[in-house]
């Protein structure tokens, strides 16, 4: 379990990246959802003990972040910008990472590397230079290095960014398998990344926690606020761009799905059941109207 207590992070020039964040994250797949700039990466780096908080703290399986060496032995971390050595093969790279993690018995290390390469479906590419890998293959290699040493907690930051849809689905399924018996904290701004895999979610927006709970709770934020109807080109031009979820051109006009307290004027729009993405967008929109800010 990860317990985060009143954690804040302020950068000298950038203001508050995190502002009084309190969360309890339990075993299984946990989604940390939020737009770019919400503070997700800052939180991930603090939990990985790569940077310290300005105030507040956190414990991982009861161990405070101040005991960084102990924390690092129990976590695996895949940052958003994953650095590799393109001249090494996949197997050589994992061997290097394993040695850096203190896995000193070469035979044991090689056995685990072979097992992980199979788990991430890279066994056929193990002897190839990393420079020849696709983006998805590099992300899978990143998961393999994060899992070396069988960590109890896996922290992955925007792992599907830049991947094609097929690789994204494969990657999400891979993380779900690894979440059995451990905490997998997945940071993303893509709702689909957490829609079918996460038991628990938390939404960050401008450094603050907007909600924490399950998928149904997030979806409920859109109840009574989602509308679908036909609008003309002129009517569409007058809509608030932030309220439009999707648009489809038809022979009769533009079929729009919008979020708001009332339907677009003159559209004949009807209220529809919200999706998870509708709930997420409605939650963020309510925060924008209320003036939620991390710079308080």
Coordinates of C-alpha atoms in Angstrom, one line a residue:
X1 CA 0.0 0.0 0.0
X2 CA 1.1 3.6 -0.7
X3 CA 0.0 6.2 1.8
X4 CA 0.5 9.8 0.7
X5 CA -0.1 12.5 3.4
X6 CA -0.5 16.2 2.7
X7 CA 2.3 16.1 0.2
X8 CA 3.3 19.3 -1.6
X9 CA 6.0 20.2 -4.1
X10 CA 7.0 23.7 -5.1
X11 CA 9.6 24.5 -7.7
X12 CA 11.6 27.6 -7.5
X13 CA 10.4 29.0 -10.8
X14 CA 7.3 26.9 -11.6
X15 CA 5.2 27.3 -8.5
X16 CA 3.3 24.5 -6.9
X17 CA 3.4 21.3 -8.8
X18 CA 1.6 19.4 -6.0
X19 CA -0.6 21.1 -3.4
X20 CA -1.6 19.1 -0.2
X21 CA -2.0 15.7 -1.9
X22 CA -3.4 13.0 0.3
X23 CA -4.1 9.5 -1.2
X24 CA -4.3 5.9 -0.1
X25 CA -3.3 3.5 -3.0
X26 CA -4.1 -0.2 -2.5
X27 CA -2.9 -3.4 -4.2
X28 CA -3.7 -3.9 -7.8
X29 CA -3.8 -1.5 -10.8
X30 CA -4.2 2.1 -9.7
X31 CA -4.7 4.8 -12.3
X32 CA -3.4 8.4 -11.8
X33 CA -5.3 10.4 -14.3
X34 CA -4.9 14.1 -15.2
X35 CA -4.1 16.5 -18.0
X36 CA -0.6 17.4 -18.9
X37 CA 0.9 19.6 -16.2
X38 CA -1.4 18.2 -13.5
X39 CA 1.6 17.2 -11.3
X40 CA 1.5 13.5 -12.1
X41 CA 5.2 13.2 -13.0
X42 CA 6.3 15.2 -10.0
X43 CA 4.3 12.8 -7.7
X44 CA 5.9 9.8 -9.5
X45 CA 9.4 11.1 -9.1
X46 CA 8.8 11.8 -5.4
X47 CA 7.5 8.2 -4.8
X48 CA 10.5 6.9 -6.7
X49 CA 12.8 8.9 -4.3
X50 CA 14.3 10.9 -7.2
X51 CA 13.3 14.2 -5.7
X52 CA 11.9 15.2 -2.3
X53 CA 8.7 16.9 -1.4
X54 CA 8.5 20.5 -0.1
X55 CA 6.3 19.4 2.7
X56 CA 4.3 16.4 3.7
X57 CA 5.4 12.8 3.0
X58 CA 4.5 9.3 2.0
X59 CA 5.1 5.7 3.0
X60 CA 5.4 2.6 0.8
X61 CA 4.4 -0.6 2.6
X62 CA 4.9 1.4 5.8
X63 CA 8.4 2.6 5.0
X64 CA 8.8 6.4 4.8
X65 CA 10.4 8.1 1.7
X66 CA 13.3 9.3 3.9
X67 CA 14.6 5.7 3.9
X68 CA 15.3 6.0 0.2
X69 CA 17.6 2.9 -0.1
X70 CA 14.9 0.7 1.4
X71 CA 12.2 2.2 -0.9
X72 CA 14.3 1.7 -4.0
X73 CA 14.8 -2.0 -3.2
X74 CA 11.0 -2.6 -3.3
X75 CA 10.0 -0.5 -6.3
X76 CA 10.4 -0.6 -10.1
X77 CA 10.2 2.6 -12.0
X78 CA 9.5 3.4 -15.6
X79 CA 9.8 7.2 -16.2
X80 CA 8.0 9.0 -19.1
X81 CA 11.4 9.6 -20.8
X82 CA 13.0 6.1 -20.6
X83 CA 16.7 6.3 -21.4
X84 CA 18.3 3.3 -23.2
X85 CA 21.7 2.5 -24.6
X86 CA 21.0 2.0 -28.4
X87 CA 24.3 0.2 -29.0
X88 CA 23.4 -2.6 -26.5
X89 CA 21.1 -5.5 -27.2
X90 CA 18.0 -5.9 -25.1
X91 CA 19.6 -8.8 -23.1
X92 CA 22.8 -6.8 -22.5
X93 CA 20.8 -3.8 -21.3
X94 CA 18.8 -5.8 -18.8
X95 CA 22.0 -7.5 -17.6
X96 CA 23.5 -4.1 -17.0
X97 CA 20.4 -2.8 -15.1
X98 CA 20.3 -6.0 -13.1
X99 CA 23.9 -5.6 -12.0
X100 CA 23.2 -1.9 -11.1
X101 CA 20.3 -3.2 -8.9
X102 CA 22.6 -5.4 -6.9
X103 CA 21.7 -8.7 -8.5
X104 CA 25.2 -10.0 -8.2
X105 CA 24.7 -13.7 -9.0
X106 CA 25.0 -13.8 -12.8
X107 CA 23.3 -17.1 -13.2
X108 CA 20.2 -16.0 -11.2
X109 CA 20.2 -12.6 -13.0
X110 CA 20.3 -14.3 -16.4
X111 CA 17.5 -16.6 -15.5
X112 CA 15.3 -13.7 -14.4
X113 CA 16.2 -11.7 -17.6
X114 CA 15.2 -14.7 -19.8
X115 CA 11.8 -15.0 -17.9
X116 CA 11.1 -11.3 -18.2
X117 CA 11.9 -11.2 -21.9
X118 CA 9.3 -13.9 -22.4
X119 CA 6.8 -12.1 -20.2
X120 CA 7.1 -8.9 -22.3
X121 CA 7.3 -10.9 -25.6
X122 CA 10.8 -9.8 -26.5
X123 CA 12.5 -13.1 -26.4
X124 CA 13.0 -13.1 -30.2
X125 CA 14.5 -9.6 -30.1
X126 CA 16.8 -10.2 -27.1
X127 CA 19.9 -10.3 -29.2
X128 CA 19.0 -7.3 -31.4
X129 CA 20.4 -3.8 -30.8
X130 CA 17.9 -1.5 -29.0
X131 CA 18.3 1.0 -31.8
X132 CA 16.3 -1.4 -34.0
X133 CA 13.4 -1.6 -31.5
X134 CA 10.0 0.1 -32.2
X135 CA 8.6 2.5 -29.6
X136 CA 6.3 -0.2 -28.2
X137 CA 9.2 -2.6 -27.9
X138 CA 11.3 0.0 -26.0
X139 CA 8.4 0.5 -23.6
X140 CA 8.1 -3.2 -23.0
X141 CA 11.9 -3.4 -22.4
X142 CA 11.3 -0.5 -19.9
X143 CA 8.8 -2.6 -18.0
X144 CA 11.2 -5.6 -18.0
X145 CA 13.9 -3.4 -16.4
X146 CA 11.5 -2.1 -13.9
X147 CA 10.4 -5.6 -12.9
X148 CA 14.0 -6.9 -12.4
X149 CA 14.3 -8.0 -8.8
X150 CA 10.6 -8.6 -8.4
X151 CA 9.6 -5.3 -6.9
X152 CA 6.5 -5.1 -4.7
X153 CA 5.5 -1.7 -6.3
X154 CA 5.6 -0.7 -9.9
X155 CA 5.5 3.0 -10.9
X156 CA 5.0 3.8 -14.6
X157 CA 4.7 7.3 -15.9
X158 CA 2.7 7.9 -19.2
X159 CA 3.7 4.4 -20.5
X160 CA 1.5 4.5 -23.6
X161 CA 2.5 8.0 -24.9
X162 CA 3.4 7.7 -28.5
X163 CA 2.3 4.1 -29.0
X164 CA -0.1 3.0 -31.7
X165 CA -3.5 1.7 -30.6
X166 CA -2.5 -2.0 -30.9
X167 CA 0.7 -1.5 -28.8
X168 CA -1.3 0.5 -26.3
X169 CA -3.8 -2.3 -25.7
X170 CA -0.9 -4.9 -25.5
X171 CA 0.9 -2.7 -23.0
X172 CA -2.2 -2.2 -20.8
X173 CA -2.8 -5.9 -20.7
X174 CA 0.8 -6.5 -19.8
X175 CA 0.5 -4.1 -16.8
X176 CA -2.7 -5.8 -15.6
X177 CA -1.0 -9.2 -15.5
X178 CA 1.9 -7.7 -13.4
X179 CA -0.6 -6.0 -11.0
X180 CA -1.5 -9.4 -9.3
X181 CA 0.0 -9.3 -5.8
X182 CA 1.6 -5.9 -6.2
X183 CA 0.7 -2.2 -6.5
X184 CA 1.0 -0.9 -10.1
X185 CA 0.7 2.9 -10.2
X186 CA -0.1 4.0 -13.8
X187 CA 0.1 7.7 -14.6
X188 CA -1.7 8.8 -17.8
X189 CA -3.8 11.5 -19.4
X190 CA -5.5 9.0 -21.6
X191 CA -8.8 7.7 -20.1
X192 CA -8.8 4.5 -22.1
X193 CA -5.5 3.5 -20.3
X194 CA -7.4 3.1 -17.1
X195 CA -10.9 2.3 -18.3
X196 CA -10.9 -1.5 -18.2
X197 CA -7.8 -2.3 -16.0
X198 CA -7.8 -0.1 -12.9
X199 CA -9.5 -1.0 -9.6
X200 CA -8.8 2.4 -8.2
X201 CA -8.3 5.9 -9.8
X202 CA -7.3 9.3 -8.6
X203 CA -7.6 12.5 -10.7
X204 CA -5.0 15.2 -10.3
X205 CA -5.6 18.7 -11.8
X206 CA -3.2 21.5 -11.3
X207 CA -1.5 19.9 -8.4
X208 CA -4.6 19.0 -6.4
X209 CA -6.6 15.8 -6.0
X210 CA -10.0 16.3 -7.6
X211 CA -11.3 12.8 -6.8
X212 CA -10.2 9.4 -5.6
X213 CA -12.3 6.3 -5.9
X214 CA -13.5 3.8 -8.5
X215 CA -14.5 4.1 -12.2
X216 CA -18.2 4.3 -11.4
X217 CA -17.6 7.3 -9.1
X218 CA -15.7 9.1 -11.9
X219 CA -18.4 8.4 -14.5
X220 CA -21.1 9.8 -12.2
X221 CA -19.5 13.3 -12.4
X222 CA -21.1 13.4 -15.9
X223 CA -24.6 12.4 -14.9
X224 CA -27.1 15.0 -16.1
X225 CA -24.5 17.0 -18.0
X226 CA -24.0 15.1 -21.3
X227 CA -26.1 16.0 -24.3
X228 CA -26.3 14.8 -27.9
X229 CA -27.9 16.7 -30.8
X230 CA -27.7 18.1 -34.3
X231 CA -26.3 21.6 -34.8
X232 CA -25.7 23.8 -37.8
X233 CA -22.2 25.0 -38.8
X234 CA -23.2 28.4 -37.4
X235 CA -24.4 26.9 -34.1
X236 CA -21.2 24.8 -33.8
X237 CA -19.1 27.9 -34.2
X238 CA -20.8 29.4 -31.2
X239 CA -20.2 26.5 -28.9
X240 CA -17.6 26.6 -26.2
X241 CA -14.8 24.4 -27.6
X242 CA -14.1 23.0 -24.1
X243 CA -17.6 21.7 -23.9
X244 CA -17.5 19.6 -27.1
X245 CA -16.6 16.0 -26.5
X246 CA -17.1 14.7 -30.1
X247 CA -18.5 15.7 -33.5
X248 CA -19.7 13.7 -36.4
X249 CA -20.7 15.2 -39.7
X250 CA -24.1 14.0 -41.2
X251 CA -26.3 15.0 -44.1
X252 CA -28.5 16.9 -41.6
X253 CA -25.7 18.7 -39.9
X254 CA -23.1 18.1 -37.1
X255 CA -24.0 15.5 -34.6
X256 CA -22.4 16.8 -31.4
X257 CA -21.8 15.4 -27.9
X258 CA -21.3 18.2 -25.4
X259 CA -20.9 18.7 -21.7
X260 CA -22.9 21.4 -19.9
X261 CA -25.6 22.1 -17.4
X262 CA -28.1 22.6 -20.3
X263 CA -28.3 21.5 -23.9
X264 CA -26.9 23.8 -26.7
X265 CA -29.5 26.4 -27.6
X266 CA -31.7 25.4 -30.5
X267 CA -30.0 22.0 -31.0
X268 CA -32.8 19.8 -29.8
X269 CA -30.1 17.9 -27.9
X270 CA -31.2 15.1 -25.5
X271 CA -29.5 14.0 -22.3
X272 CA -27.5 10.8 -22.7
X273 CA -25.8 8.4 -20.3
X274 CA -22.2 9.6 -19.5
X275 CA -19.1 7.5 -20.4
X276 CA -16.1 7.4 -18.2
X277 CA -14.4 10.1 -20.4
X278 CA -17.5 12.3 -20.1
X279 CA -17.3 12.0 -16.3
X280 CA -13.6 12.9 -16.4
X281 CA -14.1 15.9 -18.6
X282 CA -17.1 17.1 -16.5
X283 CA -14.9 16.9 -13.4
X284 CA -12.1 18.9 -15.0
X285 CA -14.6 21.5 -16.4
X286 CA -16.1 22.0 -12.9
X287 CA -12.7 22.6 -11.5
X288 CA -12.0 25.2 -14.2
X289 CA -15.2 27.0 -13.4
X290 CA -14.4 26.9 -9.7
X291 CA -10.9 28.3 -10.3
X292 CA -9.0 25.3 -8.9
X293 CA -5.3 26.2 -8.9
X294 CA -2.1 24.7 -7.7
X295 CA -0.6 28.1 -7.1
X296 CA -2.3 29.0 -3.8

